[in-house]
PDB file of C-alpha atoms in Angstrom:
ATOM      1  CA  UNK T 275      30.320 -76.011  -2.173  1.00 50.00           C
ATOM      2  CA  UNK T 276      32.355 -75.769   0.990  1.00 56.00           C
ATOM      3  CA  UNK T 277      30.664 -74.756   4.256  1.00 55.00           C
ATOM      4  CA  UNK T 278      32.419 -71.377   4.531  1.00 59.00           C
ATOM      5  CA  UNK T 279      31.146 -69.852   1.276  1.00 61.00           C
ATOM      6  CA  UNK T 280      27.737 -71.279   2.055  1.00 69.00           C
ATOM      7  CA  UNK T 281      27.489 -69.270   5.289  1.00 84.00           C
ATOM      8  CA  UNK T 282      28.773 -66.085   3.633  1.00 84.00           C
ATOM      9  CA  UNK T 283      26.198 -66.509   0.878  1.00 85.00           C
ATOM     10  CA  UNK T 284      23.448 -67.077   3.404  1.00 88.00           C
ATOM     11  CA  UNK T 285      24.400 -63.956   5.343  1.00 89.00           C
ATOM     12  CA  UNK T 286      24.485 -61.834   2.165  1.00 89.00           C
ATOM     13  CA  UNK T 287      21.123 -63.238   1.077  1.00 90.00           C
ATOM     14  CA  UNK T 288      19.598 -62.562   4.496  1.00 91.00           C
ATOM     15  CA  UNK T 289      20.947 -58.991   4.629  1.00 92.00           C
ATOM     16  CA  UNK T 290      19.703 -58.170   1.136  1.00 92.00           C
ATOM     17  CA  UNK T 291      16.320 -59.721   1.941  1.00 93.00           C
ATOM     18  CA  UNK T 292      15.984 -57.452   4.987  1.00 94.00           C
ATOM     19  CA  UNK T 293      17.097 -54.435   2.914  1.00 93.00           C
ATOM     20  CA  UNK T 294      14.544 -55.216   0.190  1.00 93.00           C
ATOM     21  CA  UNK T 295      11.681 -55.588   2.653  1.00 94.00           C
ATOM     22  CA  UNK T 296      12.523 -52.437   4.646  1.00 92.00           C
ATOM     23  CA  UNK T 297      13.113 -50.494   1.405  1.00 91.00           C
ATOM     24  CA  UNK T 298       9.696 -51.540   0.129  1.00 91.00           C
ATOM     25  CA  UNK T 299       8.228 -50.591   3.500  1.00 90.00           C
ATOM     26  CA  UNK T 300       9.477 -47.027   2.871  1.00 88.00           C
ATOM     27  CA  UNK T 301       7.571 -46.917  -0.434  1.00 87.00           C
ATOM     28  CA  UNK T 302       4.506 -48.142   1.439  1.00 88.00           C
ATOM     29  CA  UNK T 303       5.051 -45.330   3.957  1.00 86.00           C
ATOM     30  CA  UNK T 304       5.038 -42.831   1.081  1.00 86.00           C
ATOM     31  CA  UNK T 305       1.744 -44.219  -0.212  1.00 87.00           C
ATOM     32  CA  UNK T 306       0.139 -44.208   3.253  1.00 87.00           C
ATOM     33  CA  UNK T 307       1.368 -40.663   3.862  1.00 86.00           C
ATOM     34  CA  UNK T 308      -0.014 -39.424   0.544  1.00 86.00           C
ATOM     35  CA  UNK T 309      -3.432 -40.749   1.457  1.00 87.00           C
ATOM     36  CA  UNK T 310      -3.486 -39.785   5.115  1.00 86.00           C
ATOM     37  CA  UNK T 311      -1.797 -36.395   5.435  1.00 85.00           C
ATOM     38  CA  UNK T 312      -4.018 -33.306   5.270  1.00 84.00           C
ATOM     39  CA  UNK T 313      -2.303 -30.803   2.957  1.00 83.00           C
ATOM     40  CA  UNK T 314       0.282 -30.406   0.215  1.00 84.00           C
ATOM     41  CA  UNK T 315       3.277 -29.693   2.453  1.00 83.00           C
ATOM     42  CA  UNK T 316       2.806 -32.664   4.760  1.00 84.00           C
ATOM     43  CA  UNK T 317       2.202 -34.853   1.722  1.00 84.00           C
ATOM     44  CA  UNK T 318       5.505 -33.658   0.277  1.00 83.00           C
ATOM     45  CA  UNK T 319       7.220 -35.007   3.384  1.00 82.00           C
ATOM     46  CA  UNK T 320       5.708 -38.425   2.818  1.00 82.00           C
ATOM     47  CA  UNK T 321       6.146 -38.466  -0.951  1.00 78.00           C
ATOM     48  CA  UNK T 322       9.777 -37.406  -1.244  1.00 76.00           C
ATOM     49  CA  UNK T 323      11.644 -38.382   1.897  1.00 74.00           C
ATOM     50  CA  UNK T 324      11.153 -42.136   2.386  1.00 74.00           C
ATOM     51  CA  UNK T 325      12.696 -42.519  -1.075  1.00 78.00           C
ATOM     52  CA  UNK T 326      16.060 -41.397   0.293  1.00 83.00           C
ATOM     53  CA  UNK T 327      16.299 -44.369   2.646  1.00 87.00           C
ATOM     54  CA  UNK T 328      14.094 -46.689   0.582  1.00 88.00           C
ATOM     55  CA  UNK T 329      16.143 -46.281  -2.580  1.00 89.00           C
ATOM     56  CA  UNK T 330      19.376 -46.598  -0.607  1.00 90.00           C
ATOM     57  CA  UNK T 331      18.282 -49.933   0.851  1.00 91.00           C
ATOM     58  CA  UNK T 332      16.987 -51.273  -2.471  1.00 92.00           C
ATOM     59  CA  UNK T 333      20.181 -50.281  -4.313  1.00 92.00           C
ATOM     60  CA  UNK T 334      22.324 -51.764  -1.543  1.00 92.00           C
ATOM     61  CA  UNK T 335      20.414 -55.042  -1.778  1.00 92.00           C
ATOM     62  CA  UNK T 336      20.865 -55.011  -5.554  1.00 91.00           C
ATOM     63  CA  UNK T 337      24.601 -54.427  -5.157  1.00 91.00           C
ATOM     64  CA  UNK T 338      24.907 -57.266  -2.660  1.00 90.00           C
ATOM     65  CA  UNK T 339      23.090 -59.670  -4.955  1.00 89.00           C
ATOM     66  CA  UNK T 340      24.999 -58.802  -8.145  1.00 86.00           C
ATOM     67  CA  UNK T 341      28.367 -59.830  -6.553  1.00 81.00           C
ATOM     68  CA  UNK T 342      30.383 -57.735  -8.997  1.00 83.00           C
ATOM     69  CA  UNK T 343      32.244 -54.619  -7.958  1.00 80.00           C
ATOM     70  CA  UNK T 344      31.597 -52.637 -11.134  1.00 80.00           C
ATOM     71  CA  UNK T 345      27.900 -52.343 -10.423  1.00 85.00           C
ATOM     72  CA  UNK T 346      28.562 -50.327  -7.242  1.00 88.00           C
ATOM     73  CA  UNK T 347      29.687 -47.066  -8.932  1.00 88.00           C
ATOM     74  CA  UNK T 348      26.464 -47.009 -10.996  1.00 89.00           C
ATOM     75  CA  UNK T 349      24.350 -47.560  -7.890  1.00 91.00           C
ATOM     76  CA  UNK T 350      26.227 -44.867  -5.946  1.00 90.00           C
ATOM     77  CA  UNK T 351      25.844 -42.402  -8.831  1.00 91.00           C
ATOM     78  CA  UNK T 352      22.112 -43.212  -9.052  1.00 90.00           C
ATOM     79  CA  UNK T 353      21.698 -42.574  -5.331  1.00 90.00           C
ATOM     80  CA  UNK T 354      23.705 -39.334  -5.376  1.00 90.00           C
ATOM     81  CA  UNK T 355      21.620 -37.992  -8.266  1.00 90.00           C
ATOM     82  CA  UNK T 356      18.515 -38.839  -6.248  1.00 88.00           C
ATOM     83  CA  UNK T 357      19.973 -36.963  -3.238  1.00 87.00           C
ATOM     84  CA  UNK T 358      20.736 -33.938  -5.405  1.00 88.00           C
ATOM     85  CA  UNK T 359      17.323 -33.734  -7.080  1.00 88.00           C
ATOM     86  CA  UNK T 360      14.879 -34.677  -4.293  1.00 86.00           C
ATOM     87  CA  UNK T 361      15.346 -31.505  -2.184  1.00 86.00           C
ATOM     88  CA  UNK T 362      15.141 -29.270  -5.255  1.00 88.00           C
ATOM     89  CA  UNK T 363      11.814 -30.697  -6.433  1.00 85.00           C
ATOM     90  CA  UNK T 364      10.456 -30.748  -2.877  1.00 85.00           C
ATOM     91  CA  UNK T 365      11.487 -27.111  -2.409  1.00 87.00           C
ATOM     92  CA  UNK T 366       9.942 -25.963  -5.694  1.00 88.00           C
ATOM     93  CA  UNK T 367       6.616 -27.710  -5.043  1.00 87.00           C
ATOM     94  CA  UNK T 368       6.598 -26.624  -1.383  1.00 85.00           C
ATOM     95  CA  UNK T 369       7.363 -23.021  -2.281  1.00 86.00           C
ATOM     96  CA  UNK T 370       4.721 -22.888  -4.996  1.00 87.00           C
ATOM     97  CA  UNK T 371       2.256 -24.554  -2.624  1.00 85.00           C
ATOM     98  CA  UNK T 372       2.942 -22.027   0.111  1.00 84.00           C
ATOM     99  CA  UNK T 373       2.530 -19.084  -2.251  1.00 83.00           C
ATOM    100  CA  UNK T 374      -0.722 -20.343  -3.675  1.00 84.00           C
ATOM    101  CA  UNK T 375      -1.969 -21.020  -0.126  1.00 78.00           C
ATOM    102  CA  UNK T 376      -2.347 -24.774  -0.512  1.00 76.00           C
ATOM    103  CA  UNK T 377      -2.121 -25.291   3.215  1.00 75.00           C
ATOM    104  CA  UNK T 378      -4.378 -25.346   6.231  1.00 77.00           C
ATOM    105  CA  UNK T 379      -3.370 -22.490   8.588  1.00 75.00           C
ATOM    106  CA  UNK T 380      -5.184 -24.145  11.476  1.00 75.00           C
ATOM    107  CA  UNK T 381      -2.778 -27.083  11.237  1.00 76.00           C
ATOM    108  CA  UNK T 382       0.296 -24.876  11.638  1.00 78.00           C
ATOM    109  CA  UNK T 383       1.448 -24.208  15.196  1.00 76.00           C
ATOM    110  CA  UNK T 384       3.582 -21.244  14.091  1.00 76.00           C
ATOM    111  CA  UNK T 385       4.205 -19.625  10.732  1.00 79.00           C
ATOM    112  CA  UNK T 386       7.247 -17.372  10.853  1.00 77.00           C
ATOM    113  CA  UNK T 387       7.278 -16.856   7.089  1.00 79.00           C
ATOM    114  CA  UNK T 388       3.826 -15.288   6.827  1.00 77.00           C
ATOM    115  CA  UNK T 389       4.736 -11.970   8.478  1.00 76.00           C
ATOM    116  CA  UNK T 390       7.798 -11.615   6.249  1.00 76.00           C
ATOM    117  CA  UNK T 391       5.788 -12.312   3.109  1.00 75.00           C
ATOM    118  CA  UNK T 392       3.104  -9.833   4.203  1.00 75.00           C
ATOM    119  CA  UNK T 393       5.742  -7.186   4.824  1.00 75.00           C
ATOM    120  CA  UNK T 394       7.428  -7.784   1.469  1.00 73.00           C
ATOM    121  CA  UNK T 395       4.069  -7.683  -0.320  1.00 71.00           C
ATOM    122  CA  UNK T 396       3.189  -4.458   1.509  1.00 71.00           C
ATOM    123  CA  UNK T 397       6.383  -2.583   0.699  1.00 67.00           C
ATOM    124  CA  UNK T 398       6.589  -3.623  -2.933  1.00 59.00           C
ATOM    125  CA  UNK T 399       2.923  -3.823  -3.782  1.00 52.00           C
ATOM    126  CA  UNK T 400       1.470  -7.155  -4.747  1.00 49.00           C
ATOM    127  CA  UNK T 401       3.091  -8.541  -7.872  1.00 47.00           C
ATOM    128  CA  UNK T 402       3.567 -11.984  -9.275  1.00 47.00           C
ATOM    129  CA  UNK T 403       7.225 -11.244  -9.749  1.00 47.00           C
ATOM    130  CA  UNK T 404       9.316 -13.647  -7.687  1.00 47.00           C
ATOM    131  CA  UNK T 405      12.688 -12.059  -7.249  1.00 46.00           C
ATOM    132  CA  UNK T 406      15.667 -13.870  -5.859  1.00 47.00           C
ATOM    133  CA  UNK T 407      15.012 -12.423  -2.424  1.00 46.00           C
ATOM    134  CA  UNK T 408      11.260 -12.161  -2.074  1.00 46.00           C
ATOM    135  CA  UNK T 409      11.349 -11.923   1.696  1.00 46.00           C
ATOM    136  CA  UNK T 410      13.135  -9.578   4.023  1.00 43.00           C
ATOM    137  CA  UNK T 411      14.198  -6.995   1.497  1.00 40.00           C
ATOM    138  CA  UNK T 412      14.612  -3.602   3.082  1.00 37.00           C
TER     139      UNK T 412
ATOM    140  CA  UNK X 205      31.678 -12.753 -24.066  1.00 45.00           C
ATOM    141  CA  UNK X 206      32.843 -11.568 -20.707  1.00 49.00           C
ATOM    142  CA  UNK X 207      33.502 -14.721 -18.781  1.00 57.00           C
ATOM    143  CA  UNK X 208      35.478 -14.888 -15.606  1.00 61.00           C
ATOM    144  CA  UNK X 209      38.374 -17.263 -16.132  1.00 62.00           C
ATOM    145  CA  UNK X 210      38.277 -20.215 -13.790  1.00 64.00           C
ATOM    146  CA  UNK X 211      41.516 -21.737 -12.646  1.00 70.00           C
ATOM    147  CA  UNK X 212      41.938 -25.454 -13.256  1.00 70.00           C
ATOM    148  CA  UNK X 213      42.252 -26.049  -9.523  1.00 71.00           C
ATOM    149  CA  UNK X 214      38.856 -24.466  -8.893  1.00 73.00           C
ATOM    150  CA  UNK X 215      37.321 -26.547 -11.653  1.00 78.00           C
ATOM    151  CA  UNK X 216      38.959 -29.819 -10.620  1.00 83.00           C
ATOM    152  CA  UNK X 217      36.196 -31.165  -8.307  1.00 82.00           C
ATOM    153  CA  UNK X 218      33.634 -30.737 -11.090  1.00 84.00           C
ATOM    154  CA  UNK X 219      35.892 -32.427 -13.673  1.00 88.00           C
ATOM    155  CA  UNK X 220      36.673 -35.357 -11.357  1.00 90.00           C
ATOM    156  CA  UNK X 221      32.946 -35.837 -10.675  1.00 90.00           C
ATOM    157  CA  UNK X 222      32.161 -35.803 -14.410  1.00 91.00           C
ATOM    158  CA  UNK X 223      34.858 -38.414 -15.074  1.00 92.00           C
ATOM    159  CA  UNK X 224      33.526 -40.622 -12.250  1.00 91.00           C
ATOM    160  CA  UNK X 225      29.987 -40.405 -13.696  1.00 91.00           C
ATOM    161  CA  UNK X 226      31.369 -41.266 -17.144  1.00 92.00           C
ATOM    162  CA  UNK X 227      33.215 -44.299 -15.799  1.00 90.00           C
ATOM    163  CA  UNK X 228      30.220 -45.431 -13.754  1.00 89.00           C
ATOM    164  CA  UNK X 229      27.848 -45.173 -16.706  1.00 89.00           C
ATOM    165  CA  UNK X 230      30.164 -47.193 -18.979  1.00 88.00           C
ATOM    166  CA  UNK X 231      30.985 -49.483 -16.054  1.00 85.00           C
ATOM    167  CA  UNK X 232      34.533 -49.343 -17.274  1.00 83.00           C
ATOM    168  CA  UNK X 233      37.341 -47.753 -15.247  1.00 85.00           C
ATOM    169  CA  UNK X 234      40.200 -48.633 -17.613  1.00 89.00           C
ATOM    170  CA  UNK X 235      42.732 -45.803 -18.147  1.00 91.00           C
ATOM    171  CA  UNK X 236      41.774 -45.346 -21.809  1.00 92.00           C
ATOM    172  CA  UNK X 237      38.113 -44.854 -21.018  1.00 91.00           C
ATOM    173  CA  UNK X 238      38.896 -42.477 -18.135  1.00 92.00           C
ATOM    174  CA  UNK X 239      41.193 -40.412 -20.375  1.00 94.00           C
ATOM    175  CA  UNK X 240      38.468 -40.084 -23.000  1.00 93.00           C
ATOM    176  CA  UNK X 241      36.024 -39.213 -20.198  1.00 92.00           C
ATOM    177  CA  UNK X 242      38.392 -36.490 -18.968  1.00 93.00           C
ATOM    178  CA  UNK X 243      38.563 -35.062 -22.504  1.00 94.00           C
ATOM    179  CA  UNK X 244      34.770 -34.935 -22.722  1.00 93.00           C
ATOM    180  CA  UNK X 245      34.555 -33.471 -19.204  1.00 91.00           C
ATOM    181  CA  UNK X 246      36.839 -30.566 -20.156  1.00 90.00           C
ATOM    182  CA  UNK X 247      34.888 -30.042 -23.379  1.00 91.00           C
ATOM    183  CA  UNK X 248      31.535 -30.041 -21.558  1.00 89.00           C
ATOM    184  CA  UNK X 249      32.814 -27.686 -18.844  1.00 86.00           C
ATOM    185  CA  UNK X 250      34.048 -25.279 -21.549  1.00 85.00           C
ATOM    186  CA  UNK X 251      30.928 -25.449 -23.743  1.00 88.00           C
ATOM    187  CA  UNK X 252      28.294 -25.351 -20.991  1.00 85.00           C
ATOM    188  CA  UNK X 253      29.839 -22.718 -18.801  1.00 80.00           C
ATOM    189  CA  UNK X 254      28.570 -22.417 -15.235  1.00 76.00           C
ATOM    190  CA  UNK X 255      29.474 -19.763 -12.681  1.00 77.00           C
ATOM    191  CA  UNK X 256      32.225 -21.187 -10.478  1.00 72.00           C
ATOM    192  CA  UNK X 257      31.251 -22.481  -7.041  1.00 73.00           C
ATOM    193  CA  UNK X 258      33.169 -20.624  -4.375  1.00 72.00           C
ATOM    194  CA  UNK X 259      34.739 -23.295  -2.223  1.00 74.00           C
ATOM    195  CA  UNK X 260      35.925 -22.608   1.302  1.00 68.00           C
ATOM    196  CA  UNK X 261      39.400 -23.840   0.487  1.00 71.00           C
ATOM    197  CA  UNK X 262      39.453 -26.755   2.906  1.00 78.00           C
ATOM    198  CA  UNK X 263      37.855 -30.170   3.163  1.00 81.00           C
ATOM    199  CA  UNK X 264      38.082 -32.358   6.252  1.00 83.00           C
ATOM    200  CA  UNK X 265      37.654 -36.004   5.269  1.00 87.00           C
ATOM    201  CA  UNK X 266      37.440 -37.241   8.877  1.00 89.00           C
ATOM    202  CA  UNK X 267      34.576 -34.879   9.751  1.00 88.00           C
ATOM    203  CA  UNK X 268      32.906 -35.741   6.429  1.00 90.00           C
ATOM    204  CA  UNK X 269      32.897 -39.469   7.214  1.00 92.00           C
ATOM    205  CA  UNK X 270      31.495 -38.880  10.710  1.00 92.00           C
ATOM    206  CA  UNK X 271      28.884 -36.520   9.262  1.00 92.00           C
ATOM    207  CA  UNK X 272      27.839 -39.102   6.638  1.00 92.00           C
ATOM    208  CA  UNK X 273      27.291 -41.789   9.282  1.00 93.00           C
ATOM    209  CA  UNK X 274      25.409 -39.340  11.511  1.00 92.00           C
ATOM    210  CA  UNK X 275      23.290 -38.234   8.525  1.00 91.00           C
ATOM    211  CA  UNK X 276      22.386 -41.806   7.579  1.00 90.00           C
ATOM    212  CA  UNK X 277      21.398 -42.570  11.181  1.00 91.00           C
ATOM    213  CA  UNK X 278      19.178 -39.489  11.292  1.00 89.00           C
ATOM    214  CA  UNK X 279      17.537 -40.392   7.979  1.00 88.00           C
ATOM    215  CA  UNK X 280      16.737 -43.891   9.267  1.00 88.00           C
ATOM    216  CA  UNK X 281      15.213 -42.611  12.524  1.00 88.00           C
ATOM    217  CA  UNK X 282      13.250 -39.827  10.819  1.00 86.00           C
ATOM    218  CA  UNK X 283      11.950 -42.151   8.069  1.00 87.00           C
ATOM    219  CA  UNK X 284      10.339 -44.374  10.655  1.00 87.00           C
ATOM    220  CA  UNK X 285       8.974 -41.328  12.504  1.00 86.00           C
ATOM    221  CA  UNK X 286       7.244 -40.135   9.340  1.00 86.00           C
ATOM    222  CA  UNK X 287       5.909 -43.661   8.776  1.00 86.00           C
ATOM    223  CA  UNK X 288       4.535 -43.671  12.337  1.00 87.00           C
ATOM    224  CA  UNK X 289       2.997 -40.201  11.885  1.00 86.00           C
ATOM    225  CA  UNK X 290       1.352 -41.250   8.616  1.00 85.00           C
ATOM    226  CA  UNK X 291      -0.109 -44.347  10.195  1.00 85.00           C
ATOM    227  CA  UNK X 292      -1.049 -43.006  13.643  1.00 85.00           C
ATOM    228  CA  UNK X 293      -1.738 -39.265  13.365  1.00 81.00           C
ATOM    229  CA  UNK X 294      -2.635 -38.890   9.691  1.00 78.00           C
ATOM    230  CA  UNK X 295      -4.930 -35.935   9.020  1.00 83.00           C
ATOM    231  CA  UNK X 296      -4.549 -34.456  12.513  1.00 83.00           C
ATOM    232  CA  UNK X 297      -0.792 -33.871  12.309  1.00 84.00           C
ATOM    233  CA  UNK X 298       0.351 -30.368  13.352  1.00 84.00           C
ATOM    234  CA  UNK X 299       3.273 -28.712  11.580  1.00 84.00           C
ATOM    235  CA  UNK X 300       4.950 -25.318  11.493  1.00 86.00           C
ATOM    236  CA  UNK X 301       7.008 -23.007   9.317  1.00 86.00           C
ATOM    237  CA  UNK X 302      10.100 -22.007  11.287  1.00 87.00           C
ATOM    238  CA  UNK X 303      12.668 -19.351  10.402  1.00 88.00           C
ATOM    239  CA  UNK X 304      16.245 -20.534  10.949  1.00 89.00           C
ATOM    240  CA  UNK X 305      18.931 -17.846  10.686  1.00 89.00           C
ATOM    241  CA  UNK X 306      22.230 -19.445   9.615  1.00 89.00           C
ATOM    242  CA  UNK X 307      25.719 -18.348  10.615  1.00 87.00           C
ATOM    243  CA  UNK X 308      27.324 -18.616   7.189  1.00 85.00           C
ATOM    244  CA  UNK X 309      26.655 -16.320   4.257  1.00 85.00           C
ATOM    245  CA  UNK X 310      28.384 -18.504   1.671  1.00 85.00           C
ATOM    246  CA  UNK X 311      26.048 -19.801  -1.025  1.00 84.00           C
ATOM    247  CA  UNK X 312      27.661 -23.225  -0.898  1.00 86.00           C
ATOM    248  CA  UNK X 313      27.040 -23.718   2.815  1.00 88.00           C
ATOM    249  CA  UNK X 314      23.489 -22.353   2.740  1.00 90.00           C
ATOM    250  CA  UNK X 315      22.689 -24.689  -0.173  1.00 88.00           C
ATOM    251  CA  UNK X 316      24.349 -27.666   1.490  1.00 89.00           C
ATOM    252  CA  UNK X 317      22.539 -27.029   4.788  1.00 91.00           C
ATOM    253  CA  UNK X 318      19.237 -26.690   2.951  1.00 90.00           C
ATOM    254  CA  UNK X 319      19.872 -29.910   1.030  1.00 89.00           C
ATOM    255  CA  UNK X 320      20.801 -31.950   4.091  1.00 90.00           C
ATOM    256  CA  UNK X 321      17.823 -30.560   6.025  1.00 89.00           C
ATOM    257  CA  UNK X 322      15.460 -31.334   3.166  1.00 87.00           C
ATOM    258  CA  UNK X 323      16.829 -34.879   2.831  1.00 86.00           C
ATOM    259  CA  UNK X 324      16.131 -35.681   6.473  1.00 85.00           C
ATOM    260  CA  UNK X 325      12.452 -36.659   6.605  1.00 79.00           C
ATOM    261  CA  UNK X 326      10.187 -34.298   8.521  1.00 80.00           C
ATOM    262  CA  UNK X 327      11.667 -31.020   7.333  1.00 85.00           C
ATOM    263  CA  UNK X 328      11.286 -29.192   4.032  1.00 85.00           C
ATOM    264  CA  UNK X 329      12.822 -25.921   2.895  1.00 88.00           C
ATOM    265  CA  UNK X 330       9.964 -23.624   1.834  1.00 86.00           C
ATOM    266  CA  UNK X 331      11.841 -20.390   1.267  1.00 86.00           C
ATOM    267  CA  UNK X 332      15.407 -19.123   1.300  1.00 86.00           C
ATOM    268  CA  UNK X 333      16.327 -15.548   2.083  1.00 85.00           C
ATOM    269  CA  UNK X 334      19.762 -15.132   0.601  1.00 84.00           C
ATOM    270  CA  UNK X 335      20.365 -11.593   1.840  1.00 86.00           C
ATOM    271  CA  UNK X 336      20.104 -12.602   5.509  1.00 86.00           C
ATOM    272  CA  UNK X 337      20.862 -16.312   4.836  1.00 86.00           C
ATOM    273  CA  UNK X 338      17.728 -17.458   6.594  1.00 88.00           C
ATOM    274  CA  UNK X 339      16.045 -20.755   5.781  1.00 89.00           C
ATOM    275  CA  UNK X 340      12.280 -21.044   6.252  1.00 89.00           C
ATOM    276  CA  UNK X 341      11.635 -24.665   7.081  1.00 88.00           C
ATOM    277  CA  UNK X 342       8.361 -26.535   7.160  1.00 87.00           C
ATOM    278  CA  UNK X 343       8.628 -29.115   9.913  1.00 86.00           C
ATOM    279  CA  UNK X 344       6.135 -31.917  10.369  1.00 85.00           C
ATOM    280  CA  UNK X 345       4.819 -32.683  13.869  1.00 83.00           C
ATOM    281  CA  UNK X 346       6.040 -29.349  15.315  1.00 84.00           C
ATOM    282  CA  UNK X 347       3.315 -28.787  17.890  1.00 84.00           C
ATOM    283  CA  UNK X 348       4.645 -25.961  20.049  1.00 83.00           C
ATOM    284  CA  UNK X 349       7.448 -23.447  20.552  1.00 84.00           C
ATOM    285  CA  UNK X 350       9.688 -26.086  22.156  1.00 85.00           C
ATOM    286  CA  UNK X 351       9.505 -28.325  19.086  1.00 86.00           C
ATOM    287  CA  UNK X 352      10.208 -25.315  16.873  1.00 87.00           C
ATOM    288  CA  UNK X 353      13.271 -24.472  18.986  1.00 88.00           C
ATOM    289  CA  UNK X 354      14.434 -28.092  18.712  1.00 88.00           C
ATOM    290  CA  UNK X 355      14.090 -27.967  14.910  1.00 88.00           C
ATOM    291  CA  UNK X 356      16.055 -24.702  14.830  1.00 89.00           C
ATOM    292  CA  UNK X 357      18.816 -26.268  16.959  1.00 89.00           C
ATOM    293  CA  UNK X 358      18.960 -29.347  14.696  1.00 89.00           C
ATOM    294  CA  UNK X 359      19.366 -27.272  11.542  1.00 90.00           C
ATOM    295  CA  UNK X 360      22.051 -25.109  13.124  1.00 89.00           C
ATOM    296  CA  UNK X 361      23.859 -28.250  14.295  1.00 89.00           C
ATOM    297  CA  UNK X 362      23.753 -29.531  10.696  1.00 89.00           C
ATOM    298  CA  UNK X 363      25.257 -26.250   9.551  1.00 89.00           C
ATOM    299  CA  UNK X 364      27.984 -26.475  12.218  1.00 89.00           C
ATOM    300  CA  UNK X 365      28.868 -29.963  10.963  1.00 89.00           C
ATOM    301  CA  UNK X 366      29.108 -28.691   7.379  1.00 89.00           C
ATOM    302  CA  UNK X 367      31.278 -25.749   8.437  1.00 88.00           C
ATOM    303  CA  UNK X 368      33.641 -28.220  10.111  1.00 88.00           C
ATOM    304  CA  UNK X 369      33.827 -30.159   6.838  1.00 88.00           C
ATOM    305  CA  UNK X 370      34.195 -27.408   4.249  1.00 84.00           C
ATOM    306  CA  UNK X 371      33.630 -23.992   5.790  1.00 81.00           C
ATOM    307  CA  UNK X 372      36.248 -21.310   5.314  1.00 81.00           C
ATOM    308  CA  UNK X 373      38.876 -20.730   7.997  1.00 81.00           C
ATOM    309  CA  UNK X 374      37.064 -17.586   9.219  1.00 82.00           C
ATOM    310  CA  UNK X 375      33.752 -19.412   9.609  1.00 82.00           C
ATOM    311  CA  UNK X 376      35.450 -22.246  11.451  1.00 84.00           C
ATOM    312  CA  UNK X 377      37.117 -19.969  13.984  1.00 84.00           C
ATOM    313  CA  UNK X 378      33.844 -18.061  14.464  1.00 83.00           C
ATOM    314  CA  UNK X 379      32.135 -21.378  15.184  1.00 82.00           C
ATOM    315  CA  UNK X 380      34.803 -22.395  17.694  1.00 82.00           C
ATOM    316  CA  UNK X 381      34.550 -18.960  19.367  1.00 82.00           C
ATOM    317  CA  UNK X 382      30.822 -19.495  19.728  1.00 77.00           C
ATOM    318  CA  UNK X 383      31.163 -22.930  21.281  1.00 73.00           C
ATOM    319  CA  UNK X 384      33.945 -22.142  23.762  1.00 67.00           C
ATOM    320  CA  UNK X 385      32.257 -19.739  26.218  1.00 59.00           C
TER     321      UNK X 385
END
């Protein structure tokens, strides 16, 4: 082994080690957030978001360690699918949580959605029907 | 069946994406495999018909690259902020639901803005009002009106970046008009 490849290997190993540790730290953050945050919405922040960075770092470390180019497209596709699905699931759970009042109003500094929902419920009568535009319909 | 015919050009981004996924899953980008992937992509797009996405007709690669770097930087910063909040504030954290009226009325841009906002830790799209294209965003650690205003500015800046990448010509000139005076 000549000295040059040795240093390149060391650098790649060091970078992927840092990526793996920081990526795992993000998963730890999710766990801590789930335990510590007070209501469903704030827990959603902790549960879904650190995965964006955490998964990115873990996949990048994996790609660096595999040393073959054809593994990169799979990793990129995996990450993009994660990016596409995370906001959708977070939105659906958050929306359902808001509607079923799984939140602590005293922990909100402002709630600009409440008035709109009240108004929509008032003009249409209270129904369980969730149209495409539940709020702000005139 | 009354289906609106989609031109091949409009469908091309979807087909290219499907072929890339096919190649990535087989881990084989040889021409033969890609050709077979393209065949399956066309077949899938014909069989499982989706309403066409209305694109703005332009895509700026330079702005997209800058936006991607900016986005990644924001995600890194915000991830550590959420980690700090979880560890330090925990149950006492104050948040807010903020209404953010967007400039654009195109479904694509509203969706993209919502996605990018939701991917950056600390903000979550609770509700979308399509008729007025307003996003209702739950922001963590929004303690007062100033923080809420900051969140609103951030989301609108995200939207401005997306308009520069793929907004229609009309939206782009409206944005430039707004920024000049």
